[in-house]
Amino acid sequence: MKTYIRVLALLSCLGLTISEVVIAQSVSVDNIADAVKPIIVTATRYGVSSNDVLADYGYIGPEEIARAVQSSLPELLQQQRGVQIQTYGGSGGLASVYLRGSANNQALVLIDGVRTESSTLGGAVWSTIPVALIDHIEIIFGPQSTFYGADALGGVIQIFTKKGEGPTQFSASSGYGSYGTTINNASISGSTDDANKIRYSLGVSQENSAGFNTVASNNPSYKRYPNSSSAYTREGFMSQLSQDWGVGQEFGLKVLATRDSYQYPGYSGVYRVPEMNQQVGNLFVGSIYSKNQITKNWQSLLQISNSTNNAQSITSAANDPINTPQNDFLWQNDIRLGDDILQVLGERRIQYVNANYSKSVTGLSNNTSLYTSRTTDSVAASYQLKRGVNLLTAALRNDVISNYGSQTTGSVAYGYFFTKELRANINYGTGFRAPTFNDLYYPGYGNPNVQPETNKNVEGGLHYEGKIYDLHAVVYQNQIQNLIIALPCNYQSSGYCPTNFAKTRITGGSFGANARLEALTLRTSYDLMNAINAGTGLQLPYRAKNTANIGADYRFVKSDLGVNLTLAGVRYANASNTQAMGGYALMNLYASHELTPEWSVFAKWNNVFNAQYQLSYGYLTPGSNVFVGLRYSGK
């Protein structure tokens, strides 16, 4: 309750400050430079102005990402409206991201249009995605299965790497900070200026950290686990190359390859001693595409892509590799009919799992292996109708998954523009999440008869996006059925198996405001959410009812200063709501100064007040930590 009161008080103070500053502006709006309004791709699978996006969305631009040094991707996302996270210590380890209360495996993560989830665990493996290689991020809330198929119950997060444009640009940075952390990255990008333009972009990144002790005194295994730091290393490489070979004709390829290795505490059942185990993860995302303007009103996209997650947990008892590649073949067609747009697409996705399991891990009498695959064939269509101040989008999709039959999802969204800047919208959509390979086949546990989760989501919003400030207010309800949970069963050696049993109901409101006042930018958001098990009425684990973010950035002549405050209320670590986890407040500071037009120094101070909090029960989070570095950007 105290955290809730502090959140409201801080938001009220900031809101008054914004109002006073805006009212004090005596200059004409026409004399203020237009605010940057991003083109959003993820909401409809083709680029539209943010003013015309009917789904609730979030956008993280390049400048905000540049300020996120010594922050993991989940920590960056946590500073956005509608996002909560769960981690097990440092930025190199296991993490989950919850969009409006939906689970980590109920939100789809794309990198440059390619799905990246683990086919065995479900959801993204966040530790394998370096922040330094990201250009910008789009977040679309609510079920998006009608556009993307399985696993988009709670929304879609799409990560974009940099696409080259203009004269050759070089950039590099290097820094050192707390916990023996070093982060280095470099990139080059640009394009030729002839008729058959060639665009290119190349980037590399490297991180090392000695880490910190992640085991808290309330951890049930506190006396069994080692009192040692959890170190990590992370390397990444990205590249984009494309060529225009005619008007509206583009052919290109994109690649992202990363490796993450981190230590985590454990106990050796073989030697009866504490030990530091190691988890190694590799991510590869690659695609080849062809964009073709077939006619004046018909644009086609052909894309062939592969994403592969490799994981290996190294302990004294096991060293089991898991390889989960998936191939995707997409043909998307966007056809303009006057002011309307018809989209028709066909898609085939083939998922594989190649895994070895030691008997010490599964509890079975022998080592086992799993080699299997499944295919999803999809067709989808959407229609965007624009008539004066009315905007309507309707979509329908059918996914046929081998061994499951057909899953049909639909959505409809309507927007009304009171003015060019002010609009209201109402959305309804359905979605589904397919069982993972672990749900189906994990030795001694899997249930091949478990069915997909499904959901129904309705939301309404009011949005104002002007040159000086923008305001967003959204209310929603998301009901998820056939939730897959582990229940006792008598036909598996573990005694448990995945079962379609629980139902969840997530209701809430999400509110945001931003103001751009010449050199000063202000941001604030507040989320009130009730995520419960519909059968018990109890709160879902690791979901806070109240969260908020407050941020400000100020630009001097050659210097930037920034502050961000993240607040979260009480959460529970278990389904019975008996393990309460206190709320917390995090303040981060950022500063940079130009030494020359090309060279600058920067510094980041995370968790300024050294807040002691946990994002997973029994695991510590970083204390107050600093990072300083040098950056170069020039032609």
XYZ file of C-alpha atoms in Angstrom:
635
model
C 0.000 0.000 0.000
C 2.841 2.383 0.824
C 4.406 1.724 -2.582
C 1.042 2.388 -4.240
C 0.700 5.731 -2.431
C 4.255 6.746 -3.365
C 3.540 5.883 -7.024
C 0.420 8.044 -7.115
C 2.159 10.904 -5.356
C 5.097 10.877 -7.749
C 2.850 10.643 -10.799
C 0.710 13.496 -9.525
C 3.756 15.700 -8.974
C 5.127 14.915 -12.429
C 1.727 15.454 -14.027
C 1.475 18.907 -12.427
C 4.972 19.716 -13.591
C 4.158 18.739 -17.174
C 0.940 20.760 -17.136
C 2.638 23.851 -15.736
C 5.427 23.734 -18.296
C 3.055 23.157 -21.213
C 0.765 25.985 -20.127
C 3.790 28.254 -19.732
C 4.704 27.773 -23.408
C 3.739 31.044 -25.122
C 5.090 30.205 -28.554
C 2.854 28.949 -31.318
C 2.722 25.208 -31.869
C 3.556 25.838 -35.524
C 6.946 27.197 -34.463
C 7.890 23.988 -32.655
C 9.597 21.265 -34.648
C 7.427 18.226 -35.283
C 7.984 15.416 -32.777
C 9.403 12.249 -34.272
C 6.501 9.968 -35.091
C 7.865 6.498 -35.815
C 6.613 4.256 -38.561
C 5.288 1.115 -36.851
C 5.619 -2.141 -38.789
C 4.681 -4.826 -36.276
C 1.010 -3.917 -35.729
C -0.056 -4.682 -39.319
C 3.073 -6.254 -40.908
C 3.491 -3.149 -43.098
C 4.636 0.315 -42.129
C 2.030 2.792 -40.883
C 2.345 6.063 -39.007
C 2.056 5.655 -35.250
C -1.056 7.867 -35.385
C -2.829 5.142 -37.385
C -1.907 2.202 -35.120
C -5.107 0.866 -33.572
C -3.402 -1.564 -31.186
C -1.812 -0.272 -27.997
C 1.920 -0.037 -28.670
C 5.285 1.008 -27.287
C 8.378 2.218 -29.128
C 12.011 2.298 -27.960
C 14.205 4.423 -30.227
C 17.959 4.395 -30.898
C 18.720 7.195 -28.425
C 16.997 5.404 -25.554
C 18.844 2.192 -26.416
C 22.172 4.065 -26.468
C 21.491 5.232 -22.906
C 20.904 1.645 -21.728
C 24.588 0.767 -21.228
C 25.185 -1.978 -18.649
C 21.501 -2.852 -18.797
C 20.121 -6.125 -20.067
C 17.321 -6.202 -22.631
C 14.714 -7.192 -19.983
C 15.881 -4.279 -17.788
C 15.407 -1.908 -20.739
C 11.945 -3.306 -21.461
C 10.967 -2.950 -17.796
C 11.105 0.826 -18.233
C 8.210 0.664 -20.708
C 4.490 0.870 -20.067
C 2.793 -2.528 -19.635
C 5.999 -4.548 -19.093
C 7.184 -6.443 -16.001
C 10.170 -8.779 -15.720
C 11.524 -11.656 -13.651
C 15.259 -12.438 -13.466
C 17.543 -14.764 -11.515
C 20.372 -12.349 -10.794
C 22.682 -10.724 -13.337
C 21.981 -9.704 -16.913
C 23.660 -12.780 -18.370
C 21.235 -15.280 -16.815
C 17.698 -16.567 -17.115
C 14.934 -13.959 -17.443
C 11.233 -13.666 -18.288
C 9.284 -10.726 -19.711
C 5.557 -10.312 -19.010
C 3.444 -8.192 -21.366
C 0.373 -7.020 -19.445
C 0.607 -10.025 -17.148
C 0.885 -12.707 -19.847
C 3.628 -15.293 -19.356
C 7.025 -15.182 -21.061
C 5.973 -17.959 -23.467
C 2.707 -16.134 -24.281
C 4.411 -13.228 -26.044
C 6.069 -13.596 -29.443
C 9.537 -12.118 -29.991
C 10.734 -11.316 -33.512
C 14.152 -10.166 -34.682
C 13.921 -8.416 -38.054
C 10.680 -10.245 -38.761
C 11.913 -13.714 -37.735
C 10.537 -15.718 -34.801
C 13.163 -16.481 -32.152
C 11.432 -18.519 -29.434
C 12.849 -21.708 -27.942
C 10.795 -24.647 -29.228
C 11.445 -26.619 -26.034
C 10.856 -23.942 -23.383
C 8.725 -21.454 -25.281
C 9.399 -17.720 -25.273
C 12.580 -15.835 -26.057
C 15.947 -16.634 -24.506
C 16.632 -13.040 -23.471
C 20.220 -13.548 -22.330
C 21.324 -14.272 -25.912
C 20.230 -10.873 -27.308
C 22.819 -8.062 -26.851
C 21.368 -4.566 -26.431
C 24.342 -3.057 -28.306
C 23.238 -4.616 -31.629
C 19.664 -3.277 -31.490
C 18.543 -0.227 -33.468
C 14.966 0.103 -32.192
C 12.146 -1.966 -30.662
C 8.389 -2.097 -31.228
C 5.968 -3.542 -28.652
C 2.394 -4.388 -29.670
C 0.036 -5.320 -26.837
C -2.884 -7.725 -27.029
C -3.303 -10.963 -29.022
C -1.638 -10.807 -32.438
C -2.202 -14.402 -33.569
C -4.235 -13.201 -36.563
C -1.053 -11.624 -37.933
C 1.650 -13.942 -36.528
C 0.067 -17.247 -35.524
C 0.938 -19.183 -32.387
C 2.290 -17.773 -29.110
C 1.167 -14.144 -29.447
C -1.492 -14.231 -26.702
C -0.129 -11.228 -24.833
C 1.483 -9.346 -27.680
C 4.554 -9.096 -29.896
C 7.986 -7.599 -29.260
C 9.920 -6.960 -32.454
C 13.629 -6.123 -32.329
C 15.165 -4.356 -35.329
C 18.863 -4.282 -36.117
C 20.322 -1.334 -37.997
C 19.731 -0.893 -41.737
C 22.317 1.140 -43.596
C 21.342 4.429 -45.235
C 23.337 7.447 -46.454
C 27.112 8.078 -46.237
C 29.274 5.514 -44.478
C 28.981 5.889 -40.722
C 31.413 4.394 -38.197
C 30.619 4.021 -34.527
C 32.313 2.322 -31.590
C 32.244 2.427 -27.814
C 34.151 0.882 -24.943
C 33.502 1.027 -21.233
C 34.166 -0.445 -17.821
C 31.981 -0.652 -14.732
C 31.034 -2.332 -11.486
C 31.346 -6.107 -11.059
C 34.324 -6.056 -13.421
C 32.057 -5.439 -16.403
C 33.501 -4.515 -19.796
C 31.343 -3.779 -22.846
C 32.773 -3.090 -26.305
C 31.028 -2.699 -29.633
C 31.650 -1.356 -33.115
C 29.615 -0.910 -36.286
C 29.708 0.424 -39.820
C 26.695 1.269 -41.969
C 25.710 3.226 -45.045
C 24.578 2.988 -48.631
C 25.622 3.904 -52.143
C 23.840 6.760 -53.897
C 23.359 5.319 -57.386
C 20.092 4.077 -58.903
C 20.700 0.487 -57.808
C 21.356 1.459 -54.206
C 23.298 -0.977 -52.017
C 22.655 -0.734 -48.267
C 25.019 -2.297 -45.756
C 25.343 -2.577 -42.006
C 27.737 -4.586 -39.846
C 28.083 -4.670 -36.068
C 29.918 -6.627 -33.370
C 29.605 -6.578 -29.590
C 31.377 -8.163 -26.623
C 30.564 -8.211 -22.899
C 32.355 -9.693 -19.890
C 31.379 -9.488 -16.236
C 32.682 -11.110 -13.074
C 29.142 -10.831 -11.732
C 27.986 -10.974 -8.118
C 26.613 -13.518 -5.669
C 22.996 -14.082 -6.714
C 21.858 -16.346 -3.845
C 19.839 -14.585 -1.115
C 19.568 -15.749 2.483
C 15.870 -16.612 1.995
C 16.716 -19.056 -0.804
C 15.624 -22.589 0.234
C 19.025 -23.875 -0.956
C 21.031 -21.041 0.615
C 23.190 -23.417 2.717
C 23.738 -25.804 -0.198
C 24.655 -23.305 -2.886
C 28.141 -21.760 -3.232
C 28.816 -18.213 -2.078
C 30.345 -17.238 -5.428
C 29.837 -14.627 -8.128
C 27.891 -15.552 -11.270
C 30.083 -14.408 -14.164
C 28.946 -14.155 -17.771
C 30.263 -13.432 -21.264
C 28.219 -12.453 -24.305
C 29.325 -11.897 -27.902
C 27.273 -10.900 -30.906
C 27.455 -10.216 -34.622
C 24.877 -8.683 -36.965
C 24.835 -7.857 -40.633
C 22.389 -6.525 -43.201
C 23.010 -6.264 -46.941
C 20.479 -5.304 -49.593
C 20.280 -3.904 -53.117
C 17.612 -2.049 -55.068
C 17.618 -3.483 -58.580
C 14.626 -1.500 -59.859
C 11.823 0.783 -58.747
C 10.193 -0.937 -55.761
C 12.477 -3.977 -56.121
C 14.787 -4.936 -53.263
C 16.723 -8.098 -52.478
C 18.599 -8.590 -49.224
C 19.771 -10.721 -46.345
C 19.961 -10.252 -42.567
C 21.983 -12.183 -39.990
C 22.266 -12.074 -36.204
C 24.504 -14.560 -34.377
C 25.156 -14.448 -30.635
C 26.637 -16.530 -27.832
C 25.966 -16.230 -24.107
C 27.739 -18.175 -21.357
C 26.852 -17.616 -17.720
C 27.423 -19.286 -14.383
C 24.697 -20.136 -11.908
C 24.783 -21.679 -8.416
C 24.004 -25.347 -7.898
C 24.695 -28.431 -5.822
C 26.480 -31.547 -7.050
C 24.484 -34.655 -6.313
C 27.502 -36.689 -7.403
C 30.123 -35.129 -5.123
C 27.764 -33.747 -2.463
C 29.302 -30.282 -2.628
C 28.201 -26.836 -3.835
C 29.224 -26.054 -7.401
C 28.995 -23.295 -9.973
C 27.284 -24.641 -13.064
C 27.443 -23.159 -16.552
C 24.771 -22.515 -19.144
C 25.797 -21.863 -22.752
C 23.320 -20.484 -25.257
C 23.743 -19.750 -28.958
C 21.231 -17.888 -31.105
C 21.251 -17.630 -34.889
C 18.685 -15.622 -36.845
C 19.032 -15.331 -40.609
C 16.757 -14.423 -43.502
C 16.816 -13.836 -47.246
C 14.057 -11.659 -48.673
C 12.776 -10.138 -51.875
C 10.467 -7.105 -51.897
C 8.767 -6.622 -55.246
C 6.390 -3.956 -56.539
C 4.333 -6.228 -58.804
C 2.010 -3.439 -59.908
C 1.453 0.140 -58.793
C -0.864 -1.074 -56.022
C 0.523 -4.547 -55.269
C 3.650 -5.112 -53.196
C 4.967 -8.608 -52.524
C 7.389 -9.910 -49.893
C 9.045 -13.301 -50.160
C 11.126 -14.340 -47.165
C 12.996 -17.509 -46.216
C 14.351 -17.539 -42.693
C 15.951 -19.728 -40.051
C 16.293 -19.230 -36.318
C 18.162 -21.693 -34.126
C 18.512 -21.828 -30.362
C 21.284 -24.079 -29.050
C 21.584 -24.609 -25.311
C 23.852 -26.695 -23.103
C 23.839 -26.929 -19.325
C 27.208 -28.037 -17.962
C 27.260 -29.593 -14.478
C 29.199 -32.335 -12.714
C 26.345 -34.739 -13.484
C 25.309 -33.825 -17.025
C 26.316 -32.070 -20.210
C 23.171 -32.242 -22.308
C 22.958 -30.333 -25.631
C 19.598 -29.151 -26.986
C 19.249 -27.867 -30.546
C 15.947 -26.320 -31.734
C 16.124 -24.952 -35.300
C 13.065 -23.708 -37.163
C 12.653 -22.771 -40.825
C 10.028 -20.350 -42.091
C 8.753 -19.642 -45.610
C 6.585 -16.530 -46.018
C 4.803 -14.921 -48.956
C 3.048 -11.681 -48.024
C 1.039 -9.510 -50.406
C -0.138 -5.965 -49.646
C -2.670 -4.632 -52.154
C -3.922 -1.039 -52.113
C -7.569 -0.550 -53.054
C -7.974 3.207 -53.040
C -7.410 4.267 -49.427
C -7.841 0.660 -48.223
C -5.228 -2.079 -47.878
C -5.832 -5.800 -48.361
C -3.159 -8.139 -47.038
C -3.004 -11.832 -47.931
C -0.226 -14.159 -46.825
C 0.760 -17.796 -46.772
C 3.346 -19.250 -44.434
C 4.953 -22.590 -43.587
C 7.002 -23.097 -40.423
C 8.904 -26.279 -39.593
C 10.214 -26.736 -36.051
C 12.777 -29.329 -35.004
C 14.188 -30.536 -31.708
C 17.404 -32.546 -31.333
C 18.118 -33.213 -27.666
C 19.984 -35.630 -25.413
C 18.916 -36.099 -21.790
C 21.065 -37.714 -19.098
C 19.348 -40.063 -16.688
C 20.593 -37.864 -13.825
C 18.451 -35.045 -15.254
C 15.264 -36.926 -16.137
C 15.347 -39.435 -13.272
C 14.851 -42.302 -15.722
C 16.908 -45.490 -15.673
C 18.697 -44.718 -18.962
C 19.875 -41.773 -21.028
C 17.289 -40.724 -23.612
C 17.187 -38.724 -26.840
C 14.482 -36.740 -28.589
C 14.455 -36.110 -32.330
C 11.174 -34.868 -33.733
C 9.556 -32.053 -35.702
C 6.230 -30.434 -36.473
C 4.908 -28.294 -39.318
C 2.542 -25.332 -39.248
C 0.837 -24.259 -42.469
C -0.899 -20.901 -42.309
C -3.061 -18.619 -44.425
C -4.184 -15.184 -43.291
C -5.956 -12.121 -44.609
C -6.539 -8.654 -43.209
C -8.347 -5.597 -44.525
C -7.816 -1.991 -43.450
C -10.665 0.312 -44.377
C -10.244 4.080 -44.157
C -13.235 6.393 -44.593
C -12.748 9.972 -43.479
C -12.341 9.968 -39.687
C -13.041 6.216 -39.436
C -10.403 3.491 -39.541
C -11.286 -0.201 -39.369
C -9.035 -3.259 -39.491
C -10.261 -6.871 -39.577
C -8.105 -9.984 -39.786
C -8.587 -13.749 -39.955
C -5.998 -16.520 -39.831
C -5.951 -20.297 -39.925
C -2.981 -22.340 -38.676
C -2.837 -26.070 -39.291
C -0.329 -27.705 -36.930
C 0.712 -31.312 -37.502
C -0.888 -33.575 -34.864
C -3.256 -30.784 -33.742
C -5.501 -29.954 -36.632
C -6.707 -26.422 -37.206
C -6.553 -23.253 -35.072
C -8.533 -20.245 -36.328
C -8.076 -16.760 -34.864
C -9.662 -13.426 -35.676
C -9.487 -9.781 -34.705
C -11.253 -6.516 -35.398
C -10.212 -2.974 -34.448
C -12.007 0.322 -34.951
C -10.619 3.827 -34.554
C -12.361 7.193 -34.653
C -10.389 10.428 -35.135
C -11.931 13.367 -33.282
C -9.052 15.484 -34.612
C -5.814 14.722 -36.406
C -4.124 14.270 -33.033
C -6.930 12.720 -30.929
C -8.384 9.282 -31.585
C -10.323 6.578 -29.763
C -10.140 2.883 -30.530
C -11.695 -0.402 -29.480
C -10.196 -3.826 -30.273
C -11.223 -7.457 -29.981
C -8.961 -10.385 -30.766
C -8.342 -14.071 -30.148
C -5.083 -15.993 -29.989
C -3.469 -19.282 -29.076
C -0.225 -20.755 -27.781
C 0.907 -24.127 -29.084
C 2.396 -26.574 -26.542
C 6.187 -26.651 -26.529
C 8.192 -29.776 -27.288
C 8.843 -30.081 -23.542
C 5.089 -29.984 -22.884
C 4.605 -32.773 -25.395
C 7.630 -35.030 -25.204
C 10.016 -34.295 -22.301
C 11.138 -37.719 -20.998
C 9.210 -38.777 -17.906
C 6.987 -35.686 -18.064
C 5.538 -34.805 -21.484
C 1.878 -35.201 -22.439
C 1.325 -35.652 -26.209
C -2.417 -35.037 -25.744
C -2.152 -31.552 -24.251
C -4.006 -28.942 -26.306
C -3.106 -25.319 -27.187
C -3.929 -22.455 -24.843
C -6.463 -19.957 -26.216
C -7.509 -16.446 -25.268
C -9.991 -13.632 -25.892
C -8.951 -10.017 -25.408
C -10.956 -6.799 -25.537
C -9.583 -3.311 -25.009
C -10.444 0.325 -25.523
C -8.181 3.341 -25.669
C -7.987 7.078 -25.995
C -4.834 8.557 -27.538
C -3.593 12.083 -28.136
C -0.377 12.516 -30.134
C 0.639 16.121 -30.721
C 3.800 18.077 -31.434
C 4.488 18.958 -27.808
C 3.011 16.076 -25.874
C 1.094 12.823 -26.196
C -1.258 11.001 -23.836
C -2.413 7.373 -23.794
C -5.143 5.737 -21.699
C -6.059 2.087 -22.312
C -8.267 -0.392 -20.446
C -8.316 -4.107 -21.265
C -9.428 -7.597 -20.285
C -7.584 -10.736 -21.390
C -9.067 -14.168 -20.612
C -6.808 -17.178 -21.182
C -8.275 -20.689 -21.239
C -6.774 -24.178 -21.305
C -3.708 -22.871 -19.485
C -1.015 -25.553 -19.496
C 0.251 -26.345 -15.989
C 1.941 -29.353 -14.355
C -0.479 -31.560 -12.409
C -0.012 -34.986 -10.742
C -0.490 -37.911 -13.100
C 0.090 -41.647 -12.816
C 1.509 -42.457 -16.236
C 4.785 -40.507 -16.094
C 7.829 -41.375 -13.984
C 8.118 -37.810 -12.661
C 4.617 -38.043 -11.217
C 3.603 -34.866 -13.083
C 2.574 -33.990 -16.608
C 1.331 -30.886 -18.471
C -2.453 -30.554 -18.318
C -4.996 -28.092 -19.729
C -6.549 -26.960 -16.494
C -6.253 -23.395 -15.302
C -7.949 -20.236 -16.545
C -6.600 -16.758 -15.995
C -8.237 -13.382 -16.201
C -6.124 -10.252 -16.573
C -7.808 -6.858 -16.353
C -6.204 -3.480 -16.083
C -5.522 0.027 -17.229
C -2.367 1.441 -18.784
C -1.712 5.175 -18.815
C 1.160 7.142 -20.319
C 2.177 10.743 -20.992
C 5.157 12.273 -22.788
C 6.163 15.898 -23.212
C 8.806 17.358 -25.542
C 9.697 20.846 -24.331
C 12.609 22.068 -26.450
C 15.667 20.737 -24.554
C 13.607 18.813 -21.993
C 11.772 15.533 -22.554
C 9.503 14.078 -19.863
C 7.991 10.576 -19.737
C 5.617 8.969 -17.278
C 3.468 5.846 -17.191
C 1.324 3.985 -14.708
C -0.146 0.458 -14.933
C -2.885 -0.892 -12.711
C -3.340 -4.614 -13.345
C -5.205 -7.489 -11.728
C -3.858 -10.817 -13.030
C -5.582 -13.723 -11.294
C -6.194 -17.442 -11.500
C -9.906 -17.466 -12.368
C -10.441 -20.671 -10.408
C -8.938 -19.505 -7.120
C -9.106 -15.731 -7.392
C -5.441 -15.538 -6.348
C -2.846 -13.313 -7.977
C -0.571 -14.838 -10.634
C 3.043 -15.204 -9.444
C 5.514 -12.380 -10.147
C 2.858 -9.912 -11.348
C 2.558 -6.650 -9.439
C -0.768 -4.846 -9.381
C 0.875 -1.420 -9.523
C 3.873 -0.367 -11.611
C 5.079 3.004 -12.829
C 7.923 4.671 -14.698
C 9.026 8.300 -14.607
C 11.798 9.655 -16.815
C 13.351 12.925 -17.902
C 16.099 13.845 -20.374
C 17.707 17.257 -20.693
C 19.965 18.387 -23.528
C 22.595 21.082 -22.905
C 24.745 22.465 -25.692
C 27.117 19.512 -25.632
C 25.804 17.397 -22.761
C 22.883 15.088 -22.036
C 21.461 14.233 -18.636
C 18.820 11.584 -18.011
C 16.980 9.985 -15.107
C 14.545 7.074 -14.929
C 12.579 5.891 -11.911
C 10.898 2.456 -11.969
C 8.423 1.499 -9.247
C 6.689 -1.823 -8.653
C 4.263 -2.989 -5.971
C 4.036 -6.228 -4.014
C 4.227 -9.523 -5.922
C 3.881 -13.160 -4.898
C 6.404 -15.896 -5.640
C 3.909 -18.778 -5.625
C 0.403 -19.606 -6.825
C -0.970 -19.853 -3.262
C 0.106 -16.236 -2.573
C 1.908 -17.184 0.660
C 5.384 -15.901 -0.343
C 5.097 -12.132 -0.645
C 7.847 -10.109 -2.308
C 8.050 -6.446 -1.363
C 7.712 -3.578 -3.781
C 10.731 -1.618 -4.929
C 11.868 1.666 -6.444
C 14.852 1.885 -8.823
C 16.500 5.094 -9.929
C 18.970 5.154 -12.823
C 21.005 8.180 -13.963
C 22.692 8.750 -17.326
C 25.033 11.469 -18.598
C 27.105 12.097 -21.720
C 29.325 14.937 -22.952
C 30.668 15.706 -26.421
C 34.429 16.175 -26.458
C 34.449 16.758 -30.220
C 31.767 16.286 -32.883
C 32.887 12.640 -33.135
C 34.028 11.744 -29.607
C 31.991 11.701 -26.404
C 32.211 10.283 -22.892
C 29.245 8.741 -21.085
C 28.353 7.361 -17.670
C 25.476 5.330 -16.246
C 24.586 4.912 -12.570
C 22.054 2.144 -12.010
C 20.128 1.601 -8.775
C 21.370 4.881 -7.314
C 19.935 4.273 -3.841
C 21.140 0.638 -3.696
C 17.612 -0.782 -3.380
C 17.555 -4.336 -2.031
C 14.888 -6.238 -3.933
C 14.236 -9.577 -5.607
C 12.735 -10.349 -8.994
C 12.794 -14.101 -8.281
C 12.273 -15.418 -4.774
C 15.608 -16.187 -3.143
C 17.793 -14.506 -5.776
C 19.591 -11.183 -5.444
C 19.601 -8.388 -8.007
C 22.397 -5.901 -8.802
C 23.109 -3.287 -6.179
C 24.178 0.261 -6.912
C 26.536 0.058 -9.906
C 28.241 2.436 -12.318
C 29.574 2.220 -15.853
C 31.717 4.754 -17.750
C 32.922 4.720 -21.312
C 34.093 6.454 -24.474
C 32.092 6.593 -27.716
C 33.040 7.468 -31.307
C 30.584 8.248 -34.099
C 31.672 9.758 -37.391
C 31.997 9.410 -41.156
